[in-house]
């Protein structure tokens, strides 16, 4: 089977009928958090592999969606995104692009196109849950670098003690259902960006397992332990318990 075909032949849609749009508000929040913390003022934002397009849709409505939701008063005082930002979503999947067509938002444009084939330059590129899906991610990262000044990555940290022990269910599920080809820890994720010429400016854990409703009984039971562990020592918690991604701002 040709790797990558699942995004164009309908397999990914069959396995993920909503293209996981349910996680978009959470992802958009992570993006806003790191943008505000680093006082970025982009005028153009592209989302590569934008899926159903909902993250961009939400970002363009930041004021309505995220002011109170971030929950941290320091963030609420920070500068909002410019009202005139131009948002562009890129998808290589015709099925995802079709889902994007359901979004009617004059500030967001969607393209059924691989950004690497375009002669473009943006202030900020979002690559949210993309790298782990790309066969030659080193080559992809090197070529993506020139397409924007700043990049924000969300990289799921699939490797933890807990997921390695439950390899047949945990890591195997990321491969089977979501098509992950590569698996990362925090240090590997940061290392591949440095190896491909990026300068990492900031990062935080995106602990989705605490922020989002538990998806099964095991996750529910683990939640209080995760709460304590992430409060005491986030690095150790990520290494042992997982349930997090790394949100990275790089140049
Ligand atoms: C897990 S989805 C993430 C979608 C969206 N970024 C989000 O976070 O909701 C992975 C996306 O990567 C896209 N993708 C896979 N291979 C790609 C490639 N080589 N270049 C660009 N996008 C790719 C797929 O079409 C899919 O929409």
PDB file of C-alpha atoms and ligand atoms in Angstrom:
ATOM      1  CA  UNK A   1       0.000   0.000   0.000  1.00  0.00           C
ATOM      2  CA  UNK A   2       1.269   3.449  -0.851  1.00  0.00           C
ATOM      3  CA  UNK A   3       1.773   5.348   2.400  1.00  0.00           C
ATOM      4  CA  UNK A   4      -0.193   8.582   2.392  1.00  0.00           C
ATOM      5  CA  UNK A   5      -2.919   7.249   0.100  1.00  0.00           C
ATOM      6  CA  UNK A   6      -5.316   6.964   3.049  1.00  0.00           C
ATOM      7  CA  UNK A   7      -5.879  10.745   2.919  1.00  0.00           C
ATOM      8  CA  UNK A   8      -7.014  10.678  -0.693  1.00  0.00           C
ATOM      9  CA  UNK A   9      -8.724   7.288  -1.145  1.00  0.00           C
ATOM     10  CA  UNK A  10     -11.375   7.737   1.573  1.00  0.00           C
ATOM     11  CA  UNK A  11      -9.748   5.437   4.175  1.00  0.00           C
ATOM     12  CA  UNK A  12      -8.947   8.237   6.634  1.00  0.00           C
ATOM     13  CA  UNK A  13     -12.481   9.623   6.327  1.00  0.00           C
ATOM     14  CA  UNK A  14     -13.927   6.157   6.931  1.00  0.00           C
ATOM     15  CA  UNK A  15     -11.831   5.762  10.106  1.00  0.00           C
ATOM     16  CA  UNK A  16     -12.390   9.363  11.243  1.00  0.00           C
ATOM     17  CA  UNK A  17     -15.742  10.524   9.840  1.00  0.00           C
ATOM     18  CA  UNK A  18     -15.585  13.992  11.451  1.00  0.00           C
ATOM     19  CA  UNK A  19     -11.867  14.413  10.693  1.00  0.00           C
ATOM     20  CA  UNK A  20     -11.681  14.879  14.499  1.00  0.00           C
ATOM     21  CA  UNK A  21     -13.222  18.315  14.339  1.00  0.00           C
ATOM     22  CA  UNK A  22     -14.198  17.857  18.010  1.00  0.00           C
ATOM     23  CA  UNK A  23     -10.589  18.568  18.972  1.00  0.00           C
ATOM     24  CA  UNK A  24     -10.432  21.831  17.009  1.00  0.00           C
ATOM     25  CA  UNK A  25     -11.470  24.238  19.817  1.00  0.00           C
ATOM     26  CA  UNK A  26      -8.768  22.746  22.023  1.00  0.00           C
ATOM     27  CA  UNK A  27      -6.145  23.036  19.258  1.00  0.00           C
ATOM     28  CA  UNK A  28      -7.155  26.602  18.460  1.00  0.00           C
ATOM     29  CA  UNK A  29      -6.786  27.450  22.136  1.00  0.00           C
ATOM     30  CA  UNK A  30      -3.238  26.062  22.206  1.00  0.00           C
ATOM     31  CA  UNK A  31      -2.391  28.187  19.173  1.00  0.00           C
ATOM     32  CA  UNK A  32      -3.832  31.346  20.747  1.00  0.00           C
ATOM     33  CA  UNK A  33      -2.017  30.632  23.989  1.00  0.00           C
ATOM     34  CA  UNK A  34       1.434  30.444  22.388  1.00  0.00           C
ATOM     35  CA  UNK A  35       0.731  33.377  20.022  1.00  0.00           C
ATOM     36  CA  UNK A  36      -0.319  35.628  22.896  1.00  0.00           C
ATOM     37  CA  UNK A  37       2.493  34.527  25.190  1.00  0.00           C
ATOM     38  CA  UNK A  38       5.064  35.378  22.513  1.00  0.00           C
ATOM     39  CA  UNK A  39       3.236  38.527  21.408  1.00  0.00           C
ATOM     40  CA  UNK A  40       3.179  37.514  17.760  1.00  0.00           C
ATOM     41  CA  UNK A  41       1.283  39.822  15.424  1.00  0.00           C
ATOM     42  CA  UNK A  42       0.863  37.842  12.184  1.00  0.00           C
ATOM     43  CA  UNK A  43      -1.063  39.356   9.298  1.00  0.00           C
ATOM     44  CA  UNK A  44      -1.205  36.125   7.316  1.00  0.00           C
ATOM     45  CA  UNK A  45      -1.679  32.640   8.764  1.00  0.00           C
ATOM     46  CA  UNK A  46      -1.663  29.363   6.840  1.00  0.00           C
ATOM     47  CA  UNK A  47      -2.747  26.032   8.296  1.00  0.00           C
ATOM     48  CA  UNK A  48      -1.064  23.124   6.471  1.00  0.00           C
ATOM     49  CA  UNK A  49      -3.062  19.911   6.520  1.00  0.00           C
ATOM     50  CA  UNK A  50      -5.958  21.932   7.922  1.00  0.00           C
ATOM     51  CA  UNK A  51      -8.319  18.941   7.998  1.00  0.00           C
ATOM     52  CA  UNK A  52     -11.952  20.087   8.191  1.00  0.00           C
ATOM     53  CA  UNK A  53     -10.794  23.717   8.536  1.00  0.00           C
ATOM     54  CA  UNK A  54     -12.346  24.354  11.912  1.00  0.00           C
ATOM     55  CA  UNK A  55      -9.179  25.555  13.663  1.00  0.00           C
ATOM     56  CA  UNK A  56      -8.872  28.463  11.209  1.00  0.00           C
ATOM     57  CA  UNK A  57     -12.583  29.169  11.423  1.00  0.00           C
ATOM     58  CA  UNK A  58     -12.285  29.452  15.211  1.00  0.00           C
ATOM     59  CA  UNK A  59      -9.081  31.515  15.106  1.00  0.00           C
ATOM     60  CA  UNK A  60     -10.760  34.056  12.857  1.00  0.00           C
ATOM     61  CA  UNK A  61     -13.396  34.455  15.588  1.00  0.00           C
ATOM     62  CA  UNK A  62     -10.887  34.599  18.430  1.00  0.00           C
ATOM     63  CA  UNK A  63     -12.639  37.338  20.378  1.00  0.00           C
ATOM     64  CA  UNK A  64     -15.909  35.427  20.621  1.00  0.00           C
ATOM     65  CA  UNK A  65     -14.291  32.086  21.296  1.00  0.00           C
ATOM     66  CA  UNK A  66     -11.212  32.398  23.402  1.00  0.00           C
ATOM     67  CA  UNK A  67     -11.108  35.499  25.587  1.00  0.00           C
ATOM     68  CA  UNK A  68     -12.790  33.939  28.613  1.00  0.00           C
ATOM     69  CA  UNK A  69     -12.057  30.339  27.680  1.00  0.00           C
ATOM     70  CA  UNK A  70      -8.314  30.470  28.201  1.00  0.00           C
ATOM     71  CA  UNK A  71      -8.963  30.727  31.909  1.00  0.00           C
ATOM     72  CA  UNK A  72      -5.703  32.515  32.628  1.00  0.00           C
ATOM     73  CA  UNK A  73      -6.270  36.242  33.372  1.00  0.00           C
ATOM     74  CA  UNK A  74      -2.758  37.070  32.103  1.00  0.00           C
ATOM     75  CA  UNK A  75      -3.732  35.767  28.679  1.00  0.00           C
ATOM     76  CA  UNK A  76      -6.975  37.711  28.630  1.00  0.00           C
ATOM     77  CA  UNK A  77      -5.021  40.965  28.983  1.00  0.00           C
ATOM     78  CA  UNK A  78      -2.724  40.096  26.104  1.00  0.00           C
ATOM     79  CA  UNK A  79      -3.038  41.456  22.609  1.00  0.00           C
ATOM     80  CA  UNK A  80      -5.783  39.935  20.468  1.00  0.00           C
ATOM     81  CA  UNK A  81      -5.232  38.685  16.955  1.00  0.00           C
ATOM     82  CA  UNK A  82      -5.500  41.388  14.320  1.00  0.00           C
ATOM     83  CA  UNK A  83      -9.018  41.623  12.854  1.00  0.00           C
ATOM     84  CA  UNK A  84      -7.618  41.786   9.320  1.00  0.00           C
ATOM     85  CA  UNK A  85      -5.572  38.595   9.360  1.00  0.00           C
ATOM     86  CA  UNK A  86      -5.880  36.577   6.174  1.00  0.00           C
ATOM     87  CA  UNK A  87      -6.289  32.852   6.898  1.00  0.00           C
ATOM     88  CA  UNK A  88      -5.463  30.145   4.335  1.00  0.00           C
ATOM     89  CA  UNK A  89      -6.032  26.443   4.835  1.00  0.00           C
ATOM     90  CA  UNK A  90      -4.161  23.865   2.751  1.00  0.00           C
ATOM     91  CA  UNK A  91      -5.263  20.271   2.327  1.00  0.00           C
ATOM     92  CA  UNK A  92      -3.991  17.439   0.172  1.00  0.00           C
ATOM     93  CA  UNK A  93      -7.122  15.382   0.861  1.00  0.00           C
ATOM     94  CA  UNK A  94     -10.178  15.949  -1.376  1.00  0.00           C
ATOM     95  CA  UNK A  95     -12.374  14.501   1.384  1.00  0.00           C
ATOM     96  CA  UNK A  96     -11.064  16.987   3.975  1.00  0.00           C
ATOM     97  CA  UNK A  97     -11.306  19.825   1.450  1.00  0.00           C
ATOM     98  CA  UNK A  98     -14.954  18.931   0.926  1.00  0.00           C
ATOM     99  CA  UNK A  99     -15.531  19.243   4.684  1.00  0.00           C
ATOM    100  CA  UNK A 100     -13.835  22.674   4.578  1.00  0.00           C
ATOM    101  CA  UNK A 101     -16.462  23.794   2.034  1.00  0.00           C
ATOM    102  CA  UNK A 102     -19.059  23.652   4.828  1.00  0.00           C
ATOM    103  CA  UNK A 103     -17.338  26.628   6.442  1.00  0.00           C
ATOM    104  CA  UNK A 104     -18.694  29.903   5.145  1.00  0.00           C
ATOM    105  CA  UNK A 105     -16.315  32.499   6.443  1.00  0.00           C
ATOM    106  CA  UNK A 106     -15.083  35.318   4.217  1.00  0.00           C
ATOM    107  CA  UNK A 107     -11.833  35.636   6.189  1.00  0.00           C
ATOM    108  CA  UNK A 108     -10.758  32.054   5.511  1.00  0.00           C
ATOM    109  CA  UNK A 109      -9.748  30.607   2.144  1.00  0.00           C
ATOM    110  CA  UNK A 110      -9.210  26.885   1.571  1.00  0.00           C
ATOM    111  CA  UNK A 111      -6.976  25.326  -1.073  1.00  0.00           C
ATOM    112  CA  UNK A 112      -6.798  21.718  -2.232  1.00  0.00           C
ATOM    113  CA  UNK A 113      -3.074  21.995  -2.648  1.00  0.00           C
ATOM    114  CA  UNK A 114       0.251  20.958  -1.143  1.00  0.00           C
ATOM    115  CA  UNK A 115       1.846  24.139   0.238  1.00  0.00           C
ATOM    116  CA  UNK A 116       5.276  22.792  -0.748  1.00  0.00           C
ATOM    117  CA  UNK A 117       4.282  23.147  -4.407  1.00  0.00           C
ATOM    118  CA  UNK A 118       3.271  26.795  -3.971  1.00  0.00           C
ATOM    119  CA  UNK A 119       5.469  29.873  -4.165  1.00  0.00           C
ATOM    120  CA  UNK A 120       4.131  31.543  -1.033  1.00  0.00           C
ATOM    121  CA  UNK A 121       5.322  33.117   2.181  1.00  0.00           C
ATOM    122  CA  UNK A 122       3.204  33.597   5.309  1.00  0.00           C
ATOM    123  CA  UNK A 123       3.867  35.321   8.603  1.00  0.00           C
ATOM    124  CA  UNK A 124       2.825  32.195  10.475  1.00  0.00           C
ATOM    125  CA  UNK A 125       2.276  28.575   9.513  1.00  0.00           C
ATOM    126  CA  UNK A 126       0.349  26.113  11.660  1.00  0.00           C
ATOM    127  CA  UNK A 127       1.251  22.432  11.338  1.00  0.00           C
ATOM    128  CA  UNK A 128      -1.062  20.772  13.824  1.00  0.00           C
ATOM    129  CA  UNK A 129      -0.803  16.988  14.034  1.00  0.00           C
ATOM    130  CA  UNK A 130       0.896  16.733  10.643  1.00  0.00           C
ATOM    131  CA  UNK A 131       4.520  15.684  11.009  1.00  0.00           C
ATOM    132  CA  UNK A 132       3.699  12.245  12.408  1.00  0.00           C
ATOM    133  CA  UNK A 133       1.655  11.542   9.239  1.00  0.00           C
ATOM    134  CA  UNK A 134       4.313  12.436   6.690  1.00  0.00           C
ATOM    135  CA  UNK A 135       6.568   9.610   5.492  1.00  0.00           C
ATOM    136  CA  UNK A 136       9.628  11.818   4.891  1.00  0.00           C
ATOM    137  CA  UNK A 137       9.069  14.274   7.677  1.00  0.00           C
ATOM    138  CA  UNK A 138      12.682  15.472   7.662  1.00  0.00           C
ATOM    139  CA  UNK A 139      12.370  16.521   4.020  1.00  0.00           C
ATOM    140  CA  UNK A 140       8.935  18.017   4.678  1.00  0.00           C
ATOM    141  CA  UNK A 141      10.174  20.111   7.603  1.00  0.00           C
ATOM    142  CA  UNK A 142      13.178  21.402   5.674  1.00  0.00           C
ATOM    143  CA  UNK A 143      10.998  22.542   2.767  1.00  0.00           C
ATOM    144  CA  UNK A 144       8.257  23.968   4.990  1.00  0.00           C
ATOM    145  CA  UNK A 145      10.724  26.177   6.829  1.00  0.00           C
ATOM    146  CA  UNK A 146      11.001  28.716   3.995  1.00  0.00           C
ATOM    147  CA  UNK A 147       7.217  29.133   3.707  1.00  0.00           C
ATOM    148  CA  UNK A 148       6.784  31.331   6.797  1.00  0.00           C
ATOM    149  CA  UNK A 149       8.619  33.370   9.357  1.00  0.00           C
ATOM    150  CA  UNK A 150       7.063  31.614  12.359  1.00  0.00           C
ATOM    151  CA  UNK A 151       5.702  28.083  12.652  1.00  0.00           C
ATOM    152  CA  UNK A 152       3.538  26.533  15.339  1.00  0.00           C
ATOM    153  CA  UNK A 153       3.583  22.755  15.573  1.00  0.00           C
ATOM    154  CA  UNK A 154       1.360  20.486  17.594  1.00  0.00           C
ATOM    155  CA  UNK A 155       3.119  17.139  17.869  1.00  0.00           C
ATOM    156  CA  UNK A 156       1.462  14.292  19.782  1.00  0.00           C
ATOM    157  CA  UNK A 157       3.836  12.614  22.211  1.00  0.00           C
ATOM    158  CA  UNK A 158       2.794   9.007  21.585  1.00  0.00           C
ATOM    159  CA  UNK A 159       5.733   7.500  23.464  1.00  0.00           C
ATOM    160  CA  UNK A 160       5.472   7.196  27.245  1.00  0.00           C
ATOM    161  CA  UNK A 161       6.058   4.337  29.693  1.00  0.00           C
ATOM    162  CA  UNK A 162       2.313   3.778  29.813  1.00  0.00           C
ATOM    163  CA  UNK A 163       1.845   3.656  26.023  1.00  0.00           C
ATOM    164  CA  UNK A 164       4.912   1.475  25.437  1.00  0.00           C
ATOM    165  CA  UNK A 165       3.588  -1.053  27.952  1.00  0.00           C
ATOM    166  CA  UNK A 166       0.190  -0.947  26.210  1.00  0.00           C
ATOM    167  CA  UNK A 167       1.839  -0.936  22.777  1.00  0.00           C
ATOM    168  CA  UNK A 168      -0.737  -3.227  21.182  1.00  0.00           C
ATOM    169  CA  UNK A 169      -3.570  -0.916  22.090  1.00  0.00           C
ATOM    170  CA  UNK A 170      -2.175   2.569  22.634  1.00  0.00           C
ATOM    171  CA  UNK A 171       0.533   3.094  20.005  1.00  0.00           C
ATOM    172  CA  UNK A 172      -1.030   0.599  17.595  1.00  0.00           C
ATOM    173  CA  UNK A 173      -4.261   2.643  17.686  1.00  0.00           C
ATOM    174  CA  UNK A 174      -2.452   5.815  16.644  1.00  0.00           C
ATOM    175  CA  UNK A 175      -1.109   3.897  13.627  1.00  0.00           C
ATOM    176  CA  UNK A 176      -4.309   2.093  12.680  1.00  0.00           C
ATOM    177  CA  UNK A 177      -6.946   4.749  13.263  1.00  0.00           C
ATOM    178  CA  UNK A 178      -5.026   7.971  12.705  1.00  0.00           C
ATOM    179  CA  UNK A 179      -2.256   6.859  10.391  1.00  0.00           C
ATOM    180  CA  UNK A 180       0.662   7.919  12.580  1.00  0.00           C
ATOM    181  CA  UNK A 181       3.892   6.771  10.951  1.00  0.00           C
ATOM    182  CA  UNK A 182       6.229   8.298  13.521  1.00  0.00           C
ATOM    183  CA  UNK A 183       6.103   8.568  17.293  1.00  0.00           C
ATOM    184  CA  UNK A 184       7.718  11.166  19.485  1.00  0.00           C
ATOM    185  CA  UNK A 185       8.783  12.130  22.970  1.00  0.00           C
ATOM    186  CA  UNK A 186       9.317  15.770  23.938  1.00  0.00           C
ATOM    187  CA  UNK A 187      13.069  15.594  23.363  1.00  0.00           C
ATOM    188  CA  UNK A 188      12.785  13.808  20.021  1.00  0.00           C
ATOM    189  CA  UNK A 189      10.223  16.366  18.800  1.00  0.00           C
ATOM    190  CA  UNK A 190      12.478  19.279  19.759  1.00  0.00           C
ATOM    191  CA  UNK A 191      15.528  17.525  18.323  1.00  0.00           C
ATOM    192  CA  UNK A 192      14.040  16.918  14.859  1.00  0.00           C
ATOM    193  CA  UNK A 193      13.144  20.606  14.588  1.00  0.00           C
ATOM    194  CA  UNK A 194      16.682  21.635  15.521  1.00  0.00           C
ATOM    195  CA  UNK A 195      18.145  19.031  13.130  1.00  0.00           C
ATOM    196  CA  UNK A 196      16.102  20.473  10.271  1.00  0.00           C
ATOM    197  CA  UNK A 197      17.305  24.021  10.912  1.00  0.00           C
ATOM    198  CA  UNK A 198      14.516  25.461  13.072  1.00  0.00           C
ATOM    199  CA  UNK A 199      15.118  27.681  16.068  1.00  0.00           C
ATOM    200  CA  UNK A 200      12.736  26.653  18.840  1.00  0.00           C
ATOM    201  CA  UNK A 201      11.434  29.806  20.548  1.00  0.00           C
ATOM    202  CA  UNK A 202       8.906  28.404  22.987  1.00  0.00           C
ATOM    203  CA  UNK A 203       6.869  25.311  23.785  1.00  0.00           C
ATOM    204  CA  UNK A 204       4.320  23.985  26.223  1.00  0.00           C
ATOM    205  CA  UNK A 205       2.649  20.665  26.890  1.00  0.00           C
ATOM    206  CA  UNK A 206      -0.847  20.449  25.462  1.00  0.00           C
ATOM    207  CA  UNK A 207      -2.279  18.031  27.985  1.00  0.00           C
ATOM    208  CA  UNK A 208      -5.405  17.024  26.104  1.00  0.00           C
ATOM    209  CA  UNK A 209      -6.015  14.107  28.479  1.00  0.00           C
ATOM    210  CA  UNK A 210      -6.745  16.626  31.250  1.00  0.00           C
ATOM    211  CA  UNK A 211      -8.488  19.271  29.141  1.00  0.00           C
ATOM    212  CA  UNK A 212     -10.821  17.034  27.124  1.00  0.00           C
ATOM    213  CA  UNK A 213     -13.426  14.529  28.338  1.00  0.00           C
ATOM    214  CA  UNK A 214     -11.963  11.032  28.938  1.00  0.00           C
ATOM    215  CA  UNK A 215     -12.524   8.754  25.937  1.00  0.00           C
ATOM    216  CA  UNK A 216     -12.770   5.515  27.950  1.00  0.00           C
ATOM    217  CA  UNK A 217     -12.916   4.080  31.480  1.00  0.00           C
ATOM    218  CA  UNK A 218      -9.134   3.715  31.769  1.00  0.00           C
ATOM    219  CA  UNK A 219      -8.606   7.367  30.868  1.00  0.00           C
ATOM    220  CA  UNK A 220     -11.246   8.347  33.436  1.00  0.00           C
ATOM    221  CA  UNK A 221      -9.482   6.359  36.173  1.00  0.00           C
ATOM    222  CA  UNK A 222      -6.117   7.800  35.211  1.00  0.00           C
ATOM    223  CA  UNK A 223      -7.342  11.412  35.209  1.00  0.00           C
ATOM    224  CA  UNK A 224      -6.851  12.229  38.932  1.00  0.00           C
ATOM    225  CA  UNK A 225      -3.374  10.659  38.858  1.00  0.00           C
ATOM    226  CA  UNK A 226      -2.536  12.695  35.752  1.00  0.00           C
ATOM    227  CA  UNK A 227      -3.784  15.872  37.446  1.00  0.00           C
ATOM    228  CA  UNK A 228      -1.424  15.410  40.367  1.00  0.00           C
ATOM    229  CA  UNK A 229       1.497  14.212  38.242  1.00  0.00           C
ATOM    230  CA  UNK A 230       1.281  17.092  35.734  1.00  0.00           C
ATOM    231  CA  UNK A 231       0.978  19.608  38.588  1.00  0.00           C
ATOM    232  CA  UNK A 232       4.061  18.218  40.351  1.00  0.00           C
ATOM    233  CA  UNK A 233       6.384  17.413  37.455  1.00  0.00           C
ATOM    234  CA  UNK A 234       5.121  17.818  33.857  1.00  0.00           C
ATOM    235  CA  UNK A 235       8.240  16.284  32.264  1.00  0.00           C
ATOM    236  CA  UNK A 236       7.999  13.120  34.354  1.00  0.00           C
ATOM    237  CA  UNK A 237       4.222  12.987  33.894  1.00  0.00           C
ATOM    238  CA  UNK A 238       4.627  13.170  30.108  1.00  0.00           C
ATOM    239  CA  UNK A 239       7.302  10.473  30.139  1.00  0.00           C
ATOM    240  CA  UNK A 240       5.370   8.063  32.373  1.00  0.00           C
ATOM    241  CA  UNK A 241       1.704   8.751  31.750  1.00  0.00           C
ATOM    242  CA  UNK A 242       1.567  10.457  28.349  1.00  0.00           C
ATOM    243  CA  UNK A 243      -1.748  11.938  27.240  1.00  0.00           C
ATOM    244  CA  UNK A 244      -0.111  15.078  25.938  1.00  0.00           C
ATOM    245  CA  UNK A 245       1.194  16.781  22.856  1.00  0.00           C
ATOM    246  CA  UNK A 246       3.931  19.379  22.545  1.00  0.00           C
ATOM    247  CA  UNK A 247       2.912  22.781  21.190  1.00  0.00           C
ATOM    248  CA  UNK A 248       6.010  24.405  19.738  1.00  0.00           C
ATOM    249  CA  UNK A 249       6.746  27.853  18.351  1.00  0.00           C
ATOM    250  CA  UNK A 250       9.733  27.875  16.017  1.00  0.00           C
ATOM    251  CA  UNK A 251      11.389  30.090  13.424  1.00  0.00           C
TER     252      UNK A 251
HETATM  253  C1  LIG B   1      -4.622  14.305  12.093  1.00  0.00           C
HETATM  254  S1  LIG B   1      -5.040  15.201  10.661  1.00  0.00           S
HETATM  255  C2  LIG B   1      -4.858  16.853  11.325  1.00  0.00           C
HETATM  256  C3  LIG B   1      -5.808  17.817  10.712  1.00  0.00           C
HETATM  257  C4  LIG B   1      -5.778  19.218  11.304  1.00  0.00           C
HETATM  258  N1  LIG B   1      -4.455  19.822  11.188  1.00  0.00           N
HETATM  259  C5  LIG B   1      -6.204  19.214  12.746  1.00  0.00           C
HETATM  260  O1  LIG B   1      -5.319  19.331  13.603  1.00  0.00           O
HETATM  261  O2  LIG B   1      -7.390  19.057  13.015  1.00  0.00           O
HETATM  262  C6  LIG B   1      -3.639  15.023   9.640  1.00  0.00           C
HETATM  263  C7  LIG B   1      -3.747  15.799   8.358  1.00  0.00           C
HETATM  264  O3  LIG B   1      -2.516  15.723   7.653  1.00  0.00           O
HETATM  265  C8  LIG B   1      -2.776  15.771   6.278  1.00  0.00           C
HETATM  266  N2  LIG B   1      -1.608  15.223   5.587  1.00  0.00           N
HETATM  267  C9  LIG B   1      -1.198  13.938   5.525  1.00  0.00           C
HETATM  268  N3  LIG B   1      -0.084  13.835   4.787  1.00  0.00           N
HETATM  269  C10 LIG B   1       0.234  15.087   4.402  1.00  0.00           C
HETATM  270  C11 LIG B   1       1.280  15.637   3.601  1.00  0.00           C
HETATM  271  N4  LIG B   1       2.239  14.883   3.076  1.00  0.00           N
HETATM  272  N5  LIG B   1       1.276  16.967   3.389  1.00  0.00           N
HETATM  273  C12 LIG B   1       0.312  17.755   3.914  1.00  0.00           C
HETATM  274  N6  LIG B   1      -0.707  17.298   4.667  1.00  0.00           N
HETATM  275  C13 LIG B   1      -0.734  15.983   4.906  1.00  0.00           C
HETATM  276  C14 LIG B   1      -4.027  14.903   6.122  1.00  0.00           C
HETATM  277  O4  LIG B   1      -4.746  15.177   4.961  1.00  0.00           O
HETATM  278  C15 LIG B   1      -4.796  15.240   7.407  1.00  0.00           C
HETATM  279  O5  LIG B   1      -5.788  16.217   7.204  1.00  0.00           O
END
